[in-house]
Short mmCIF file of C-alpha atoms in Angstrom, two decimals:
data_model
loop_
_atom_site.label_atom_id
_atom_site.label_comp_id
_atom_site.label_asym_id
_atom_site.label_seq_id
_atom_site.Cartn_x
_atom_site.Cartn_y
_atom_site.Cartn_z
CA MET E 251 -13.48 4.43 -34.99
CA SER E 252 -13.65 0.99 -33.46
CA VAL E 253 -12.95 -0.14 -29.94
CA ARG E 254 -10.05 -1.60 -30.77
CA GLN E 255 -8.58 1.33 -33.10
CA SER E 256 -9.06 3.66 -30.16
CA LEU E 257 -7.19 4.99 -27.08
CA PHE E 258 -6.86 2.17 -24.64
CA ALA E 259 -9.30 0.28 -25.89
CA ALA E 260 -9.58 -3.41 -24.53
CA ILE E 261 -12.33 -5.64 -23.88
CA SER E 262 -10.93 -5.63 -19.76
CA ALA E 263 -10.62 -1.64 -20.05
CA CYS E 264 -12.40 0.82 -17.80
CA PHE E 265 -15.98 1.23 -18.81
CA VAL E 266 -15.77 4.96 -19.59
CA ALA E 267 -15.95 6.90 -22.57
CA LEU E 268 -13.74 10.01 -23.76
CA ALA E 269 -15.74 12.26 -26.12
CA CYS E 270 -13.77 14.21 -28.79
CA LEU E 271 -13.53 17.97 -29.33
CA PRO E 272 -13.44 19.86 -32.85
CA ALA E 273 -10.01 21.22 -31.83
CA SER E 274 -6.54 21.49 -33.21
CA ALA E 275 -3.90 18.91 -33.37
CA GLN E 276 -3.37 17.35 -29.85
CA THR E 277 -1.02 15.40 -28.11
CA LEU E 278 -1.97 12.89 -25.27
CA ARG E 279 0.64 11.66 -23.11
CA TYR E 280 -0.49 8.30 -21.18
CA ALA E 281 1.28 6.14 -18.68
CA ASN E 282 0.76 2.64 -17.63
CA GLN E 283 2.55 0.27 -15.03
CA GLY E 284 3.44 -2.29 -17.42
CA ASP E 285 5.69 -2.08 -20.59
CA LEU E 286 4.50 -2.75 -24.54
CA LYS E 287 6.87 -5.89 -24.81
CA SER E 288 6.59 -6.29 -28.20
CA LEU E 289 5.02 -4.68 -31.49
CA ASP E 290 4.49 -8.07 -32.80
CA PRO E 291 0.65 -8.53 -32.67
CA TYR E 292 1.28 -12.62 -32.16
CA THR E 293 3.68 -12.43 -29.25
CA LEU E 294 1.21 -11.86 -26.40
CA ASN E 295 -2.55 -12.42 -25.77
CA GLU E 296 -2.91 -9.95 -23.33
CA SER E 297 -5.63 -6.98 -23.38
CA THR E 298 -3.12 -4.01 -22.50
CA THR E 299 -0.89 -5.45 -25.58
CA HIS E 300 -3.93 -5.72 -27.88
CA ALA E 301 -4.99 -2.07 -26.66
CA HIS E 302 -1.96 -0.40 -27.61
CA LEU E 303 -1.32 -2.38 -30.93
CA GLY E 304 -5.20 -1.33 -31.85
CA HIS E 305 -3.53 1.91 -32.71
CA VAL E 306 -1.47 0.68 -35.58
CA TYR E 307 -3.32 -2.78 -36.77
CA GLU E 308 -6.68 -3.68 -37.30
CA GLY E 309 -8.70 -7.12 -37.89
CA LEU E 310 -11.35 -8.30 -40.06
CA THR E 311 -13.91 -7.30 -37.36
CA ALA E 312 -13.93 -4.74 -34.65
CA ARG E 313 -16.20 -3.98 -31.81
CA ASP E 314 -18.28 -0.80 -31.18
CA LYS E 315 -19.16 0.97 -28.01
CA ASP E 316 -21.64 -1.50 -26.72
CA LEU E 317 -19.16 -4.52 -27.59
CA LYS E 318 -21.20 -5.64 -31.13
CA ILE E 319 -19.06 -7.02 -33.64
CA ILE E 320 -19.01 -4.77 -36.43
CA PRO E 321 -17.06 -4.42 -39.92
CA ALA E 322 -13.30 -3.24 -40.15
CA LEU E 323 -11.21 -4.65 -42.60
CA ALA E 324 -14.03 -6.61 -43.67
CA GLU E 325 -17.14 -4.76 -45.29
CA SER E 326 -19.39 -7.59 -44.70
CA TRP E 327 -19.50 -11.47 -44.24
CA GLU E 328 -22.02 -14.10 -45.05
CA THR E 329 -22.39 -17.93 -44.36
CA PRO E 330 -23.25 -19.45 -47.75
CA GLU E 331 -23.41 -22.60 -45.82
CA PRO E 332 -23.12 -23.88 -42.20
CA THR E 333 -19.27 -24.58 -42.54
CA ARG E 334 -18.18 -21.69 -44.75
CA TRP E 335 -17.89 -18.27 -44.45
CA ARG E 336 -17.24 -15.64 -46.63
CA PHE E 337 -15.78 -12.38 -45.79
CA HIS E 338 -15.55 -9.46 -48.16
CA LEU E 339 -12.51 -7.24 -47.86
CA ARG E 340 -12.75 -3.58 -47.60
CA LYS E 341 -11.27 -1.85 -51.06
CA GLY E 342 -8.61 0.79 -51.35
CA VAL E 343 -7.02 0.27 -47.76
CA LYS E 344 -3.39 0.36 -47.64
CA PHE E 345 -0.60 -0.59 -45.10
CA GLN E 346 1.11 2.14 -43.74
CA ASN E 347 3.88 1.69 -45.79
CA GLY E 348 1.69 2.21 -49.02
CA ASP E 349 1.17 -1.59 -49.72
CA PRO E 350 -2.30 -2.78 -50.67
CA PHE E 351 -4.28 -4.75 -48.54
CA THR E 352 -5.47 -7.89 -49.93
CA ALA E 353 -6.63 -11.43 -49.37
CA ASP E 354 -3.16 -12.43 -49.85
CA ASP E 355 -2.47 -10.71 -46.52
CA VAL E 356 -5.65 -12.19 -44.65
CA VAL E 357 -4.62 -15.90 -45.47
CA PHE E 358 -0.74 -15.04 -44.56
CA SER E 359 -2.14 -13.85 -41.13
CA ALA E 360 -4.18 -16.66 -40.54
CA ASP E 361 -1.46 -19.01 -41.25
CA ARG E 362 0.96 -16.83 -39.29
CA VAL E 363 -1.25 -16.76 -36.08
CA ARG E 364 -1.41 -20.35 -35.90
CA LYS E 365 2.20 -20.98 -36.19
CA LYS E 366 4.35 -22.27 -33.20
CA GLY E 367 5.57 -19.00 -31.07
CA SER E 368 1.82 -17.35 -31.35
CA ASN E 369 0.22 -16.97 -28.47
CA LEU E 370 -3.08 -16.48 -30.30
CA GLN E 371 -3.31 -19.57 -31.82
CA THR E 372 -6.73 -20.07 -30.63
CA ARG E 373 -8.11 -17.10 -32.93
CA ILE E 374 -8.36 -19.69 -35.70
CA ALA E 375 -8.93 -23.25 -34.99
CA ALA E 376 -5.99 -25.49 -36.83
CA ASP E 377 -8.17 -27.29 -38.61
CA VAL E 378 -9.83 -24.21 -40.21
CA LYS E 379 -8.98 -23.88 -44.28
CA VAL E 380 -8.40 -20.00 -45.37
CA VAL E 381 -8.84 -19.85 -49.16
CA LYS E 382 -8.43 -16.98 -51.17
CA VAL E 383 -11.47 -16.60 -53.50
CA ASP E 384 -10.14 -13.58 -55.39
CA ASP E 385 -8.20 -10.02 -53.82
CA ASN E 386 -10.98 -9.02 -52.06
CA THR E 387 -12.46 -12.37 -50.92
CA VAL E 388 -11.58 -14.96 -48.49
CA ASP E 389 -13.55 -17.94 -47.44
CA PHE E 390 -12.97 -19.76 -43.97
CA ILE E 391 -14.04 -23.43 -44.53
CA LEU E 392 -14.77 -25.29 -41.04
CA THR E 393 -15.09 -29.02 -40.32
CA SER E 394 -18.24 -28.12 -38.09
CA PRO E 395 -20.63 -25.13 -37.64
CA ASN E 396 -19.29 -22.58 -35.44
CA PRO E 397 -21.73 -19.66 -34.87
CA ILE E 398 -19.28 -17.67 -33.08
CA VAL E 399 -16.05 -18.29 -35.13
CA HIS E 400 -15.34 -14.53 -35.75
CA SER E 401 -15.94 -13.28 -32.45
CA ALA E 402 -12.30 -12.97 -31.32
CA TRP E 403 -11.27 -11.39 -34.69
CA ASP E 404 -11.46 -7.98 -33.47
CA THR E 405 -7.82 -8.63 -32.06
CA TRP E 406 -6.67 -10.84 -34.56
CA TYR E 407 -4.58 -8.28 -36.30
CA ILE E 408 -3.89 -8.35 -40.03
CA MET E 409 -0.03 -8.21 -41.05
CA ASP E 410 1.31 -7.19 -44.50
CA LYS E 411 2.78 -10.27 -46.10
CA LYS E 412 5.05 -8.45 -48.36
CA TRP E 413 6.46 -6.53 -45.26
CA ALA E 414 6.78 -9.91 -43.41
CA GLU E 415 8.72 -11.71 -45.65
CA ALA E 416 10.95 -8.64 -46.60
CA ASN E 417 11.99 -8.28 -42.97
CA ASN E 418 12.33 -12.18 -42.13
CA VAL E 419 9.53 -12.38 -39.65
CA VAL E 420 7.11 -14.45 -41.47
CA ASP E 421 7.30 -16.49 -38.17
CA PRO E 422 5.65 -14.81 -34.87
CA THR E 423 8.08 -13.70 -32.20
CA PRO E 424 7.53 -15.83 -29.03
CA ALA E 425 6.94 -14.37 -25.80
CA ALA E 426 9.83 -16.06 -24.17
CA ALA E 427 12.23 -14.92 -26.91
CA THR E 428 15.51 -13.37 -25.92
CA THR E 429 16.31 -11.42 -29.06
CA PRO E 430 14.00 -8.97 -30.53
CA SER E 431 12.68 -9.45 -34.42
CA PHE E 432 11.97 -6.63 -36.57
CA ALA E 433 8.67 -6.99 -36.18
CA SER E 434 8.73 -6.91 -32.48
CA LEU E 435 10.61 -3.34 -32.75
CA ASN E 436 8.70 -2.11 -35.78
CA ALA E 437 4.86 -2.06 -37.19
CA ASN E 438 3.25 -1.77 -40.19
CA GLY E 439 -0.57 -1.81 -39.95
CA THR E 440 -3.58 -0.47 -41.60
CA GLY E 441 -5.01 1.35 -38.56
CA PRO E 442 -5.15 5.30 -37.51
CA PHE E 443 -1.80 5.53 -35.88
CA THR E 444 1.53 4.62 -36.85
CA VAL E 445 4.58 3.88 -34.59
CA GLU E 446 6.72 6.81 -35.12
CA SER E 447 9.35 5.11 -32.49
CA HIS E 448 9.41 2.18 -30.00
CA GLN E 449 12.05 2.16 -27.03
CA PRO E 450 10.99 -0.68 -24.96
CA GLY E 451 10.38 0.16 -21.45
CA VAL E 452 11.24 3.56 -22.20
CA LYS E 453 8.72 5.21 -24.39
CA THR E 454 6.38 4.59 -27.37
CA VAL E 455 5.09 7.21 -30.00
CA PHE E 456 2.09 6.91 -31.93
CA LYS E 457 1.53 9.40 -34.77
CA ALA E 458 -1.94 9.91 -36.52
CA ASN E 459 -2.05 8.24 -40.04
CA PRO E 460 -2.83 10.81 -42.59
CA ASN E 461 -3.58 8.12 -45.15
CA TYR E 462 -6.11 6.11 -42.72
CA TRP E 463 -9.03 4.60 -44.65
CA GLY E 464 -11.63 5.32 -41.86
CA LYS E 465 -13.31 8.15 -40.07
CA VAL E 466 -11.39 8.74 -36.53
CA GLU E 467 -13.46 10.27 -34.00
CA SER E 468 -10.94 11.93 -32.23
CA ASN E 469 -8.67 14.98 -32.27
CA LEU E 470 -5.80 13.43 -31.04
CA LYS E 471 -2.38 13.68 -33.60
CA GLU E 472 0.00 11.79 -31.01
CA ILE E 473 -0.11 9.51 -28.35
CA ILE E 474 2.99 9.21 -26.01
CA PHE E 475 3.07 6.08 -24.12
CA THR E 476 5.59 5.77 -20.99
CA PRO E 477 5.45 3.02 -18.69
CA ILE E 478 5.70 3.91 -14.98
CA ALA E 479 6.37 0.77 -12.99
CA SER E 480 6.13 3.14 -9.47
CA ASP E 481 2.84 3.60 -8.00
CA ALA E 482 3.65 6.73 -6.37
CA THR E 483 5.90 8.10 -9.27
CA ARG E 484 2.82 7.45 -11.74
CA VAL E 485 0.38 9.46 -9.78
CA ALA E 486 2.92 12.32 -9.33
CA ALA E 487 3.35 12.49 -12.84
CA LEU E 488 -0.29 12.69 -13.41
CA LEU E 489 -1.07 15.41 -10.67
CA SER E 490 1.99 17.48 -11.89
CA GLY E 491 0.60 17.57 -15.36
CA GLU E 492 3.61 15.64 -16.74
CA VAL E 493 1.19 12.89 -18.23
CA ASP E 494 -2.63 13.17 -19.16
CA VAL E 495 -3.66 9.57 -18.17
CA ILE E 496 -2.46 6.82 -15.97
CA GLU E 497 -3.86 3.39 -15.32
CA PRO E 498 -4.18 1.98 -12.94
CA VAL E 499 -4.38 4.76 -10.05
CA PRO E 500 -3.51 2.39 -7.05
CA ILE E 501 -6.44 2.15 -4.60
CA GLN E 502 -5.13 4.01 -1.78
CA ASP E 503 -4.37 7.22 -3.98
CA ILE E 504 -7.68 7.40 -5.57
CA SER E 505 -9.20 9.76 -3.12
CA ARG E 506 -5.87 12.07 -3.27
CA VAL E 507 -6.24 12.31 -7.17
CA ASP E 508 -9.96 13.00 -6.89
CA ALA E 509 -8.91 15.86 -4.48
CA SER E 510 -6.74 17.43 -6.69
CA PRO E 511 -7.46 20.28 -9.20
CA ASN E 512 -5.84 19.01 -12.02
CA ALA E 513 -7.33 15.30 -12.29
CA GLN E 514 -9.94 12.92 -11.47
CA VAL E 515 -10.59 9.08 -11.23
CA LEU E 516 -12.64 7.04 -13.63
CA LYS E 517 -13.82 3.91 -11.81
CA GLY E 518 -15.66 1.03 -13.56
CA PRO E 519 -16.21 -2.64 -13.68
CA GLU E 520 -14.47 -5.05 -15.84
CA LEU E 521 -14.81 -8.42 -17.33
CA ARG E 522 -11.59 -10.06 -16.33
CA THR E 523 -11.50 -12.77 -13.79
CA ILE E 524 -8.59 -12.72 -11.76
CA PHE E 525 -7.56 -16.41 -10.44
CA ILE E 526 -5.00 -19.06 -8.93
CA GLY E 527 -3.68 -22.06 -10.85
CA PHE E 528 -1.70 -24.97 -10.26
CA ASP E 529 0.39 -27.28 -12.29
CA GLN E 530 -1.58 -30.70 -12.39
CA THR E 531 0.33 -32.05 -15.27
CA ARG E 532 3.83 -33.04 -14.07
CA ASP E 533 4.59 -36.20 -11.96
CA GLU E 534 6.55 -33.80 -9.76
CA LEU E 535 6.39 -30.01 -9.45
CA LEU E 536 9.12 -28.00 -10.60
CA TYR E 537 9.40 -25.54 -7.68
CA SER E 538 8.55 -27.45 -4.65
CA ASN E 539 10.29 -29.39 -1.62
CA VAL E 540 7.84 -32.45 -2.52
CA LYS E 541 9.93 -35.06 -4.45
CA GLY E 542 8.63 -37.94 -6.33
CA LYS E 543 4.97 -36.52 -6.73
CA ASN E 544 2.71 -33.79 -7.16
CA PRO E 545 0.67 -32.58 -4.67
CA PHE E 546 -1.72 -30.60 -6.85
CA LYS E 547 -2.87 -33.95 -8.65
CA ASP E 548 -4.63 -34.55 -5.33
CA VAL E 549 -8.32 -33.05 -5.33
CA ARG E 550 -8.03 -32.73 -1.65
CA VAL E 551 -5.05 -30.70 -2.02
CA ARG E 552 -6.67 -28.07 -4.73
CA GLU E 553 -9.86 -28.08 -2.53
CA ALA E 554 -7.79 -26.97 0.55
CA PHE E 555 -5.91 -24.34 -1.08
CA TYR E 556 -9.16 -22.99 -2.52
CA LYS E 557 -10.92 -22.70 1.12
CA ALA E 558 -8.10 -21.36 2.68
CA ILE E 559 -8.11 -18.16 0.67
CA ASP E 560 -10.37 -15.45 2.49
CA ILE E 561 -11.67 -13.85 -0.62
CA GLU E 562 -13.62 -11.51 1.65
CA LEU E 563 -10.51 -10.44 3.27
CA ILE E 564 -8.67 -9.77 -0.04
CA LYS E 565 -11.77 -7.75 -1.02
CA SER E 566 -11.72 -5.51 1.85
CA ARG E 567 -8.09 -5.08 2.97
CA VAL E 568 -6.45 -5.59 -0.50
CA MET E 569 -8.88 -4.02 -3.05
CA ARG E 570 -10.69 -1.76 -0.65
CA GLY E 571 -13.97 -3.07 -1.92
CA LEU E 572 -13.16 -2.51 -5.57
CA SER E 573 -13.62 -6.02 -6.55
CA THR E 574 -16.74 -8.84 -6.76
CA PRO E 575 -15.50 -12.15 -5.69
CA SER E 576 -16.17 -14.94 -8.38
CA ALA E 577 -17.41 -18.42 -7.68
CA LEU E 578 -16.43 -18.83 -11.51
CA MET E 579 -13.92 -18.59 -14.22
CA ILE E 580 -16.16 -16.04 -16.12
CA ALA E 581 -17.74 -12.68 -15.13
CA PRO E 582 -21.30 -12.61 -14.41
CA PRO E 583 -22.07 -10.49 -17.16
CA LEU E 584 -20.87 -12.94 -19.74
CA PHE E 585 -22.92 -15.97 -18.34
CA ALA E 586 -26.76 -15.82 -17.85
CA LEU E 587 -26.71 -18.81 -15.22
CA SER E 588 -23.76 -17.54 -13.06
CA LYS E 589 -26.36 -16.72 -10.55
CA ASP E 590 -26.94 -20.52 -9.87
CA PHE E 591 -23.38 -20.72 -8.47
CA THR E 592 -22.16 -19.73 -4.92
CA ARG E 593 -18.59 -19.37 -4.18
CA PRO E 594 -17.43 -22.03 -1.34
CA LYS E 595 -17.02 -20.45 2.26
CA PHE E 596 -13.46 -19.45 3.76
CA ASP E 597 -12.71 -22.77 6.04
CA PRO E 598 -9.54 -23.07 7.13
CA ASP E 599 -9.97 -25.64 9.67
CA GLY E 600 -11.29 -27.78 6.76
CA ALA E 601 -8.34 -27.02 4.47
CA LYS E 602 -6.16 -28.03 7.28
CA LYS E 603 -8.05 -31.22 7.38
CA LEU E 604 -7.94 -31.74 3.96
CA LEU E 605 -4.21 -31.40 3.69
CA THR E 606 -3.81 -34.11 6.41
CA GLU E 607 -5.99 -36.25 4.65
CA ALA E 608 -3.92 -35.94 1.48
CA GLY E 609 -0.87 -36.85 3.28
CA TYR E 610 0.56 -33.35 4.08
CA PRO E 611 -0.38 -32.76 7.74
CA ASP E 612 2.49 -30.15 7.77
CA GLY E 613 2.06 -28.68 4.63
CA PHE E 614 4.78 -28.47 1.78
CA GLU E 615 6.70 -25.60 0.08
CA VAL E 616 5.97 -24.42 -3.18
CA THR E 617 6.75 -21.41 -5.49
CA MET E 618 3.95 -18.94 -6.44
CA ASP E 619 4.68 -17.15 -10.09
CA CYS E 620 2.79 -13.33 -9.76
CA PRO E 621 2.96 -10.41 -11.97
CA ASN E 622 3.48 -7.32 -10.11
CA ASP E 623 2.65 -4.65 -12.77
CA ARG E 624 -0.12 -6.02 -14.55
CA TYR E 625 -3.29 -6.29 -12.50
CA VAL E 626 -4.53 -4.00 -9.84
CA ASN E 627 -2.71 -4.79 -6.57
CA ASP E 628 -1.62 -7.81 -8.32
CA ALA E 629 1.30 -8.40 -6.02
CA ALA E 630 -0.51 -7.40 -2.90
CA ILE E 631 -3.02 -10.10 -3.50
CA CYS E 632 -0.36 -12.73 -4.02
CA GLN E 633 1.28 -11.68 -0.82
CA ALA E 634 -2.02 -12.11 0.77
CA VAL E 635 -2.34 -15.49 -0.25
CA VAL E 636 0.99 -16.32 0.80
CA GLY E 637 -0.03 -15.47 4.46
CA MET E 638 -3.53 -17.37 4.20
CA LEU E 639 -1.85 -20.55 2.91
CA ALA E 640 0.85 -20.41 5.69
CA ARG E 641 -2.20 -20.85 8.49
CA ILE E 642 -2.60 -24.07 6.89
CA GLY E 643 1.24 -24.86 6.78
CA VAL E 644 1.97 -24.17 3.26
CA LYS E 645 5.18 -22.28 2.74
CA ILE E 646 4.95 -20.31 -0.56
CA SER E 647 7.95 -18.72 -1.87
CA LEU E 648 6.68 -15.54 -3.86
CA LEU E 649 8.23 -15.04 -7.33
CA ALA E 650 6.53 -11.48 -8.02
CA GLN E 651 8.00 -10.06 -11.35
CA PRO E 652 7.19 -7.38 -13.79
CA LYS E 653 4.89 -8.86 -16.74
CA ALA E 654 7.43 -9.26 -19.34
CA GLN E 655 9.36 -11.43 -17.14
CA TYR E 656 6.56 -13.16 -15.65
CA PHE E 657 5.06 -14.33 -19.26
CA ALA E 658 8.38 -15.07 -20.82
CA LYS E 659 8.51 -17.51 -17.77
CA VAL E 660 5.48 -18.93 -17.34
CA LEU E 661 4.95 -19.16 -21.32
CA LYS E 662 8.42 -20.73 -21.72
CA PRO E 663 8.43 -23.34 -24.80
CA GLY E 664 8.90 -26.72 -23.96
CA GLY E 665 6.33 -26.71 -21.12
CA TYR E 666 4.92 -24.00 -19.16
CA GLN E 667 7.16 -22.90 -16.28
CA THR E 668 4.94 -22.69 -13.26
CA SER E 669 4.13 -24.38 -10.21
CA PHE E 670 1.42 -21.99 -8.85
CA PHE E 671 0.40 -19.07 -10.04
CA MET E 672 -1.85 -15.92 -10.60
CA LEU E 673 -3.28 -15.13 -13.57
CA GLY E 674 -6.33 -12.80 -15.06
CA TRP E 675 -8.35 -13.45 -18.48
CA THR E 676 -10.95 -11.83 -20.16
CA PRO E 677 -12.53 -14.02 -22.86
CA GLY E 678 -11.91 -12.21 -26.07
CA THR E 679 -14.96 -13.75 -27.69
CA MET E 680 -17.20 -12.46 -24.93
CA ASP E 681 -18.36 -15.87 -24.49
CA SER E 682 -17.94 -18.75 -22.15
CA HIS E 683 -16.68 -21.11 -24.69
CA ASN E 684 -13.38 -19.36 -24.83
CA VAL E 685 -12.97 -19.80 -20.86
CA LEU E 686 -13.73 -23.58 -21.49
CA TYR E 687 -11.48 -24.21 -24.39
CA ASP E 688 -8.50 -21.87 -23.76
CA ILE E 689 -8.14 -21.62 -19.90
CA MET E 690 -9.86 -25.04 -18.99
CA GLY E 691 -9.63 -27.42 -21.99
CA CYS E 692 -7.21 -30.28 -22.32
CA ARG E 693 -3.55 -29.15 -23.70
CA ASP E 694 -2.47 -32.71 -24.14
CA ASP E 695 -2.72 -32.86 -27.96
CA PRO E 696 -0.09 -30.95 -29.69
CA LYS E 697 -2.11 -30.65 -32.82
CA SER E 698 -4.54 -28.69 -31.21
CA SER E 699 -4.96 -25.14 -29.99
CA ARG E 700 -7.16 -26.42 -26.71
CA GLY E 701 -5.77 -25.13 -23.53
CA GLU E 702 -3.37 -22.58 -25.11
CA ALA E 703 -3.56 -20.62 -21.81
CA ASN E 704 -3.99 -23.75 -19.38
CA LEU E 705 -0.95 -23.07 -18.13
CA GLY E 706 -1.47 -25.66 -15.01
CA GLY E 707 -2.65 -28.37 -17.29
CA TYR E 708 -6.15 -29.03 -16.09
CA CYS E 709 -7.76 -31.72 -17.93
CA ASN E 710 -11.08 -33.69 -17.84
CA LYS E 711 -12.32 -35.18 -20.84
CA ASP E 712 -15.85 -34.99 -19.67
CA PHE E 713 -15.59 -31.30 -19.37
CA ASP E 714 -14.06 -31.13 -23.05
CA ALA E 715 -16.94 -33.20 -24.62
CA ILE E 716 -19.33 -30.75 -23.39
CA ALA E 717 -17.34 -27.72 -24.35
CA ASP E 718 -17.55 -29.08 -27.83
CA LYS E 719 -21.13 -29.00 -27.68
CA VAL E 720 -21.07 -25.37 -26.68
CA LEU E 721 -19.33 -24.56 -29.65
CA VAL E 722 -22.07 -25.90 -31.96
CA GLU E 723 -25.09 -25.36 -30.02
CA LEU E 724 -27.50 -22.70 -31.52
CA ASP E 725 -30.01 -22.72 -29.17
CA THR E 726 -29.08 -20.11 -26.07
CA ALA E 727 -31.05 -21.92 -23.29
CA LYS E 728 -29.45 -25.34 -24.61
CA ARG E 729 -26.19 -23.70 -24.84
CA ASP E 730 -26.39 -21.97 -21.35
CA GLN E 731 -27.12 -25.59 -19.91
CA LEU E 732 -24.52 -27.07 -21.33
CA ILE E 733 -22.04 -23.92 -19.93
CA LYS E 734 -23.57 -24.59 -16.43
CA GLN E 735 -22.74 -28.52 -16.71
CA ALA E 736 -19.08 -27.60 -17.62
CA PHE E 737 -18.39 -25.23 -15.05
CA GLU E 738 -19.94 -27.77 -12.73
CA ILE E 739 -17.42 -30.28 -13.30
CA GLY E 740 -14.71 -27.89 -13.18
CA ASN E 741 -15.86 -26.48 -9.86
CA LYS E 742 -16.18 -30.16 -8.52
CA ASP E 743 -12.57 -30.50 -9.77
CA TRP E 744 -11.38 -27.79 -7.88
CA SER E 745 -9.68 -27.01 -11.38
CA TYR E 746 -8.85 -23.61 -10.53
CA ILE E 747 -9.21 -21.01 -7.92
CA PRO E 748 -11.43 -18.10 -9.20
CA LEU E 749 -10.84 -14.83 -7.04
CA HIS E 750 -12.57 -11.87 -8.31
CA GLN E 751 -13.34 -9.49 -10.99
CA GLN E 752 -11.73 -6.16 -10.02
CA ALA E 753 -12.72 -2.51 -10.80
CA LEU E 754 -10.42 -0.61 -12.95
CA ALA E 755 -9.45 3.14 -12.05
CA TRP E 756 -8.27 5.54 -14.40
CA GLY E 757 -6.70 8.83 -13.59
CA VAL E 758 -7.52 11.44 -16.24
CA SER E 759 -6.32 15.16 -16.52
CA LYS E 760 -9.15 17.57 -16.61
CA LYS E 761 -7.64 18.99 -19.74
CA VAL E 762 -9.10 15.90 -21.26
CA LYS E 763 -12.72 16.48 -21.91
CA LEU E 764 -14.92 13.37 -20.49
CA ALA E 765 -18.43 12.01 -21.56
CA GLN E 766 -19.54 9.29 -19.55
CA ARG E 767 -23.03 7.11 -20.33
CA ALA E 768 -25.33 7.04 -17.67
CA ASP E 769 -25.54 3.18 -17.68
CA ASN E 770 -21.42 3.02 -17.58
CA GLN E 771 -21.37 0.20 -20.12
CA VAL E 772 -18.93 1.34 -22.37
CA LEU E 773 -15.27 1.04 -22.84
CA LEU E 774 -13.01 3.82 -22.94
CA TYR E 775 -13.53 4.93 -26.46
CA TRP E 776 -11.91 8.06 -27.66
CA ALA E 777 -10.13 11.24 -26.19
CA ALA E 778 -9.62 15.06 -26.85
CA LYS E 779 -7.15 16.96 -25.42
CA GLN E 780 -8.14 20.80 -24.72
CA GLU E 781 -5.44 23.41 -23.67
#
């Protein structure tokens, strides 16, 4: 069973493995602080959403417990020429409604994921041609070599063309949609579980797929997901036995859960970087008292904001030591030369001076968008930032919302609707290029998917030119040097404010049998319930 098919599997998930038992059919009850907004696999490029939908849908590839790319709906692949990738599809696979899985579904899914409304357009570049060779073979024809073209396809889930056409969901459901589509309320994949029922904001029930093509290394027959936004209520549900697994355990409750006779906390690092961004595109900010200009277009203002944030105080007071301050927009394990970068020191006096030089001696007002149920202590981090920026005269109006409303706002079509925001990002490819392209790349070309997740519109053409070289460079040492050059440009521009990589904390009932690798380098993989 692959990581993407398993319980709570997500690249940014807790680095712990749950082992299975040869026991009878079991139900596992899981609670998360956030909701499952949509069952449409192209609505939201968010790891928790990918994790839930990974019970039902599958990609051509998957990742194993060591994050290595392995076959899934594609049995094998090769590159007959540098710009052609040929994928041989697994035969005999059926969607959960009985439709056979064929090359037509791959071609359809490749078109759908790149359509307007999809939040996963960068999974396949716009200029890639996807060609059916026969029912079990698909070619991906590139305009230039790309050694990592398939590295994020474990979360590019394949959909049933016939089902989508029959239910009028050929187009993806946008994150900002106010009316649910059939695909956002129903699912039809090839994975090890089916969706028995889905009540957004209330409960989603997954049932084991009796016709699943693969081997399932778990005794689970049912997973019941319930969103519980309240920290206190979520912890109480775990301790009382109402649920078996919760995520996250609030930092302040970790010791209490560990001291209980019924549950324990599994902690581990994750690869997601939490960061702050600015609107650097508009001539006037949407949400600010500064009229006629955009303060964030001035590099001195961005530098001032960066230096006004005391990351060590956030680590000790807000995160209680469970975070690793970051100098880059990528986690150190994913970039070999990250050790060459150091984070600028906290300098409120220097920040105040920079604001004065930029023409804002008394600061200014701006709204900050922040989720309050997505990351560990997300709202508390934003509140700490508000206080720190107040010291240099900047008045922040904090708009902290549940992630469904947050993403609907900031991803609103027609231009991302935010002036100042906090976000988290895990590169789906496990590679720096994903950050350079998706988060930091210019989004000024409507025909390109570059900068798809660049909410603030940071843009430096020299940076993009290096990112393009990174994509096609095959020599690892040369490639790392190119990545380093790109990050140096981004840091010099004060393009974003990277904060930290957080540590995740899962609360797990002692009725769930656990097995943890000594090196702590495995994702939450599978579970077994024992009564």
